[in-house]
Amino acid sequence: MFVAMDDVTAPSRPALRAARALREALEDDIAFGAYPPGTRLDEVSLARRFGVSRTPIREALIELAASGLVEIRPRRGAFVREIGIPALIEMFEVMAELEAMCGRLAARRMTGDDHRELQAVHGACEDAARSGDQNEYFMANETFHHTIYRMSGNAFLAEQARALQNRLKPYRRLQLRVGNRVRNSFSEHQAIVDAIIAGDTAATDAALRAHVLIQGERFNDFVASLAAAGKSRPAT
């Protein structure tokens, strides 16, 4: 039996916006540490919290699982994905390569208007860093990196970079809790901006790699922050 397309009821725009808002709210909670890696995401509790039925919660969790932030385990439910240290290092290595490539292309292709936009986004990072609000800086930092992805002029590359950055969100957020990471991160942004505006692809490549890679003392501090997050994880 064939069904005419006109007979198929598509979700309304308000319904799509509501579903997206729900997914993004959960995504932000994971990124900001409200649900640390390994936490079970209970559909009933989440439905009660957001004032919706379990169906949209389940659909949001399925989307988050597709993006890599959540793992759905048969007969156990959904959990914030927990990545082992070796795999995490490998993912940051790939992230550094993707960001370096985005930066090199951006340094070659950006126009004067693009430079001004990048400087404005960088200024928002500076304001957030001065405020001392890690959450505000995290959001401004995400916009900064997304701007570089977009200005690479390679839509496929930008899509891949955003996907991996999204999967690493909770861990990139945890980095900001370590020592003077926010201040140091902003200083690294300045080097990236200067290199891009100068059109120096080699300097841009080096600055972005150093900014993203976890190594040396920074790695040890990051592992300590993961351990601390694990201790504060709610019981499942």
Short mmCIF file of C-alpha atoms in Angstrom, two decimals, residues 83-165:
data_model
loop_
_atom_site.label_atom_id
_atom_site.label_comp_id
_atom_site.label_asym_id
_atom_site.label_seq_id
_atom_site.Cartn_x
_atom_site.Cartn_y
_atom_site.Cartn_z
CA ILE A 83 36.25 7.40 27.30
CA GLY A 84 39.42 5.71 28.55
CA ILE A 85 42.62 7.76 28.81
CA PRO A 86 44.41 6.10 25.82
CA ALA A 87 41.39 6.62 23.54
CA LEU A 88 40.98 10.17 24.83
CA ILE A 89 44.58 11.01 23.96
CA GLU A 90 44.07 9.61 20.46
CA MET A 91 40.93 11.71 19.99
CA PHE A 92 42.72 14.88 21.07
CA GLU A 93 45.53 14.06 18.64
CA VAL A 94 43.01 13.83 15.78
CA MET A 95 41.27 16.99 17.02
CA ALA A 96 44.59 18.83 16.89
CA GLU A 97 45.11 17.72 13.28
CA LEU A 98 41.61 18.78 12.22
CA GLU A 99 41.90 22.17 13.92
CA ALA A 100 45.36 22.77 12.47
CA MET A 101 44.04 22.06 8.97
CA CYS A 102 41.08 24.39 9.52
CA GLY A 103 43.47 27.07 10.71
CA ARG A 104 45.84 26.70 7.76
CA LEU A 105 42.99 27.04 5.28
CA ALA A 106 41.48 29.96 7.20
CA ALA A 107 44.83 31.77 7.19
CA ARG A 108 44.93 31.46 3.39
CA ARG A 109 41.29 32.21 2.63
CA MET A 110 39.94 34.72 5.14
CA THR A 111 39.06 38.22 3.96
CA GLY A 112 39.33 41.51 5.81
CA ASP A 113 35.70 41.19 6.96
CA ASP A 114 36.47 37.67 8.20
CA HIS A 115 39.42 39.01 10.18
CA ARG A 116 37.20 41.57 11.87
CA GLU A 117 34.66 38.88 12.75
CA LEU A 118 37.38 36.67 14.21
CA GLN A 119 38.71 39.57 16.27
CA ALA A 120 35.19 40.27 17.59
CA VAL A 121 34.77 36.62 18.61
CA HIS A 122 38.22 36.75 20.22
CA GLY A 123 37.12 39.88 22.10
CA ALA A 124 34.14 37.97 23.50
CA CYS A 125 36.58 35.33 24.78
CA GLU A 126 38.59 38.08 26.47
CA ASP A 127 35.49 39.46 28.20
CA ALA A 128 34.56 35.97 29.39
CA ALA A 129 38.09 35.28 30.62
CA ARG A 130 38.10 38.52 32.60
CA SER A 131 34.74 37.70 34.16
CA GLY A 132 36.18 34.53 35.68
CA ASP A 133 33.08 32.58 34.64
CA GLN A 134 34.27 29.23 33.25
CA ASN A 135 30.91 28.44 31.69
CA GLU A 136 30.81 31.77 29.87
CA TYR A 137 34.37 31.27 28.65
CA PHE A 138 33.58 27.73 27.52
CA MET A 139 30.74 28.98 25.31
CA ALA A 140 32.81 31.86 23.92
CA ASN A 141 35.68 29.45 23.30
CA GLU A 142 33.37 27.10 21.39
CA THR A 143 32.23 29.99 19.17
CA PHE A 144 35.87 30.93 18.57
CA HIS A 145 36.76 27.46 17.32
CA HIS A 146 33.57 27.10 15.27
CA THR A 147 34.38 30.40 13.57
CA ILE A 148 37.77 29.07 12.47
CA TYR A 149 36.16 25.84 11.23
CA ARG A 150 33.65 27.81 9.14
CA MET A 151 36.26 30.21 7.79
CA SER A 152 38.38 27.33 6.53
CA GLY A 153 36.06 27.43 3.52
CA ASN A 154 35.78 23.62 3.58
CA ALA A 155 32.29 22.59 4.72
CA PHE A 156 33.13 18.89 5.03
CA LEU A 157 36.21 19.57 7.14
CA ALA A 158 34.21 21.97 9.34
CA GLU A 159 31.51 19.32 9.82
CA GLN A 160 34.06 16.70 10.91
CA ALA A 161 35.77 19.13 13.28
CA ARG A 162 32.46 20.10 14.91
CA ALA A 163 31.46 16.44 15.31
CA LEU A 164 34.66 15.51 17.13
CA GLN A 165 34.64 18.69 19.19
#
